[in-house]
PDB file of C-alpha atoms in Angstrom:
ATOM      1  CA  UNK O  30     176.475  84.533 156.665  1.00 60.00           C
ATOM      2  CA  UNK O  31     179.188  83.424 159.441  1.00 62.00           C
ATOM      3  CA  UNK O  32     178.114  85.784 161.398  1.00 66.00           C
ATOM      4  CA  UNK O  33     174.345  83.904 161.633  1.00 62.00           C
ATOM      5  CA  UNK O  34     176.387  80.795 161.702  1.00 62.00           C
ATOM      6  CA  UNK O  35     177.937  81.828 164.540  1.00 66.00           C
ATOM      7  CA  UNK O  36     175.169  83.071 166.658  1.00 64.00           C
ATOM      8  CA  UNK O  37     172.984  80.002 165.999  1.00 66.00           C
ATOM      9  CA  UNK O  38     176.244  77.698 167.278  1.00 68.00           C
ATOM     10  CA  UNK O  39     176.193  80.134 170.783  1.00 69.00           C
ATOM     11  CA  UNK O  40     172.309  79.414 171.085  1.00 67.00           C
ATOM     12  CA  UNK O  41     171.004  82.327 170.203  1.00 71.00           C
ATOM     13  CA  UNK O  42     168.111  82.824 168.487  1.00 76.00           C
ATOM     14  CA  UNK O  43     168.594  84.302 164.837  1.00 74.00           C
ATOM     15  CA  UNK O  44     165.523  85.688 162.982  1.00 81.00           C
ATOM     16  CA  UNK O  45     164.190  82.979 161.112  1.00 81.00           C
ATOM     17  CA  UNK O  46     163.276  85.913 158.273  1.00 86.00           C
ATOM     18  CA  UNK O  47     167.544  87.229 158.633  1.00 85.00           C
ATOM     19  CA  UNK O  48     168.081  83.202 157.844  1.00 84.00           C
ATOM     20  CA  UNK O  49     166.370  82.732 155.187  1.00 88.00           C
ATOM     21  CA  UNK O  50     167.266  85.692 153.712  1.00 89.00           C
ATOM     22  CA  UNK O  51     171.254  84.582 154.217  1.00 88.00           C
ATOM     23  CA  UNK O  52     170.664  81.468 152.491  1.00 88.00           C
ATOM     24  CA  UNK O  53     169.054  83.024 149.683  1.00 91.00           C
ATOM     25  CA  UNK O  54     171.658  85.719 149.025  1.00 92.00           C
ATOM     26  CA  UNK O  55     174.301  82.965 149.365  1.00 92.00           C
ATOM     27  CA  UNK O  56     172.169  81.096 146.643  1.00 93.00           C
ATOM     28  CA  UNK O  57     172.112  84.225 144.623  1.00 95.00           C
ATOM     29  CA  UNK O  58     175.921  84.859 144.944  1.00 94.00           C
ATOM     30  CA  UNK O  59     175.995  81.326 143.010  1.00 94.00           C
ATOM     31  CA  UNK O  60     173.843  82.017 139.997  1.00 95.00           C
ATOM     32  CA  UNK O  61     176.174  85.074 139.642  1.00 96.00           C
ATOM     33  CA  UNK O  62     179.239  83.516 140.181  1.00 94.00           C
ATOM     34  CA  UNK O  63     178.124  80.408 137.645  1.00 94.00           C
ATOM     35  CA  UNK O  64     176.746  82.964 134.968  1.00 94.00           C
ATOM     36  CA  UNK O  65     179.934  84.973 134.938  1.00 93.00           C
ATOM     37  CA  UNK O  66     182.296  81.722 134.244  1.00 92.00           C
ATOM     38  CA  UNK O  67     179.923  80.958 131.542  1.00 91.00           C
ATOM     39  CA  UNK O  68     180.683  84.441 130.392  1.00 90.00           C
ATOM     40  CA  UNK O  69     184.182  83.721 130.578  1.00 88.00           C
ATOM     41  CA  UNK O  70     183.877  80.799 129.075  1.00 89.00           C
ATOM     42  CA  UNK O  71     181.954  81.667 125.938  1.00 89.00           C
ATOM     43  CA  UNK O  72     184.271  84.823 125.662  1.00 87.00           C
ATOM     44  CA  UNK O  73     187.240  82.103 125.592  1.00 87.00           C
ATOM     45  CA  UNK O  74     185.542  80.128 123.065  1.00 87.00           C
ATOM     46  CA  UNK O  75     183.957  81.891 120.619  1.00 89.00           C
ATOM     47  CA  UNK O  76     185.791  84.899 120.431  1.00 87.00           C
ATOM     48  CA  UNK O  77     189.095  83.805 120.710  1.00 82.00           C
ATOM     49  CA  UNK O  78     189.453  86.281 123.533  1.00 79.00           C
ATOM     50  CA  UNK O  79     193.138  85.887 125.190  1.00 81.00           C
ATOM     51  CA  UNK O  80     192.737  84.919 128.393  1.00 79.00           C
ATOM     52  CA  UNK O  81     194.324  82.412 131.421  1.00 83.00           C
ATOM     53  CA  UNK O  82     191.116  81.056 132.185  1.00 80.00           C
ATOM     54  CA  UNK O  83     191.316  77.456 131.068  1.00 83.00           C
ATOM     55  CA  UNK O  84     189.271  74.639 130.578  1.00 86.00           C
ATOM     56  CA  UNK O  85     189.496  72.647 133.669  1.00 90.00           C
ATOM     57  CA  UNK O  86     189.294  76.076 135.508  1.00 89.00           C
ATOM     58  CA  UNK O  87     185.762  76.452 134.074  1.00 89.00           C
ATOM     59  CA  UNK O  88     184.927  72.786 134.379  1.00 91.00           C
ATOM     60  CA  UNK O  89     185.691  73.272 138.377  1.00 93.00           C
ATOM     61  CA  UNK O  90     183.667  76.361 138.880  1.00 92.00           C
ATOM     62  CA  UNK O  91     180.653  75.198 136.890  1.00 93.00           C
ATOM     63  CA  UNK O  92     180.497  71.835 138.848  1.00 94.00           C
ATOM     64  CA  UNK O  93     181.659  73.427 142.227  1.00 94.00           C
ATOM     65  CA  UNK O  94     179.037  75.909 141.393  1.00 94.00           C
ATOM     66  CA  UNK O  95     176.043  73.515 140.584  1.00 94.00           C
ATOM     67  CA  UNK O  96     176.804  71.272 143.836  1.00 95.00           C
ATOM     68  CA  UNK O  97     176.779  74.697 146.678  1.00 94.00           C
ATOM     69  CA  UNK O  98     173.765  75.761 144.414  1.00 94.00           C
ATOM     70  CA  UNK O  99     172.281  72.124 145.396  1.00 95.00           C
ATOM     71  CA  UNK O 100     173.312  71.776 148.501  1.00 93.00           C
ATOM     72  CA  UNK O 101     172.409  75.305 149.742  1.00 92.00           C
ATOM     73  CA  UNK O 102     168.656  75.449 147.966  1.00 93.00           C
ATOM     74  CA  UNK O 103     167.993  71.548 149.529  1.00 93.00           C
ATOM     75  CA  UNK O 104     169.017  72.982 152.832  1.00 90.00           C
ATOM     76  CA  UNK O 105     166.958  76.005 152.055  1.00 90.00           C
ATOM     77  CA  UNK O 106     163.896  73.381 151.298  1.00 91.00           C
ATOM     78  CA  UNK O 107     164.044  71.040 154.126  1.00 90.00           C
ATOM     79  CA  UNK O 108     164.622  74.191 156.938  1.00 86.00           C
ATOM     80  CA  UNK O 109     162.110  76.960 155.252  1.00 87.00           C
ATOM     81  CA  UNK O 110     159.769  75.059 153.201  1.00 87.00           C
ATOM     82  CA  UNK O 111     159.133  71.822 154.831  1.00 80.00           C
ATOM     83  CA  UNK O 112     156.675  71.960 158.039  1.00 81.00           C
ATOM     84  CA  UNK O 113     158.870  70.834 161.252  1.00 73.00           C
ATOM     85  CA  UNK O 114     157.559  68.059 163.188  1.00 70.00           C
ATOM     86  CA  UNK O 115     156.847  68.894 166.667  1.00 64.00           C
ATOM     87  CA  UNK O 116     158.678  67.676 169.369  1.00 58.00           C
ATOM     88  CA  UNK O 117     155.386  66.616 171.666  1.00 56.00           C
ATOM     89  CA  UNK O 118     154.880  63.722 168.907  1.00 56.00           C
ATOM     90  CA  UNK O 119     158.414  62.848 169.562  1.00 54.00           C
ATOM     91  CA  UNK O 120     158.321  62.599 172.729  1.00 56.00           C
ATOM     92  CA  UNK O 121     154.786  61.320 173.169  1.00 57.00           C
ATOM     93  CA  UNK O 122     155.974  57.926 170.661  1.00 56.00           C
ATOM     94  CA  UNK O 123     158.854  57.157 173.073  1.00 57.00           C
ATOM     95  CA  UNK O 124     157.199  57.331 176.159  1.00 55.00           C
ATOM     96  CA  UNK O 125     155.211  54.188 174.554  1.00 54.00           C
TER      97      UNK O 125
END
């Protein structure tokens, strides 16, 4: 992921397939990461299972969790999904 990070801050052109597919694992990483706390979590709480994972430590993941999830899928929505506006209109409305 830094590594396409990095190449798009040089100016190079990443594939906008290798992109997309990035920011989709990264969004996948998430739902795994959030699923597992709530496995923790429910282990903690129902079963009584002895464990150092607290409360506020599963209150932090889930929310820290749900706002990457957010923030990654809008940027996913507004860069793959969203048709770009060219920059001829652009340029054409200034000129005026």
């Amino acid at each position: 992921m830094y590594s396409c990070f990095l190449f798009r801050s040089l100016n190079d052109k990443v594939s906008r397939k290798i992109s997309m597919a990035v920011t989709f694992a990264q969004m996948s990483q998430l739902v795994v990461n959030f699923c597992l706390t709530l496995c923790a979590y429910y282990l903690k709480v129902v079963t009584y299972a002895p464990c150092q994972f607290g409360n506020l430590e599963a209150y932090i993941c889930f929310w820290g969790y749900a706002i990457y999830f957010y923030l990654f899928e809008s940027f996913f929505i507004n860069e793959y999904t969203k048709p770009k506006k060219s920059k001829t209109k652009s340029l054409k409305s200034k000129s005026n």
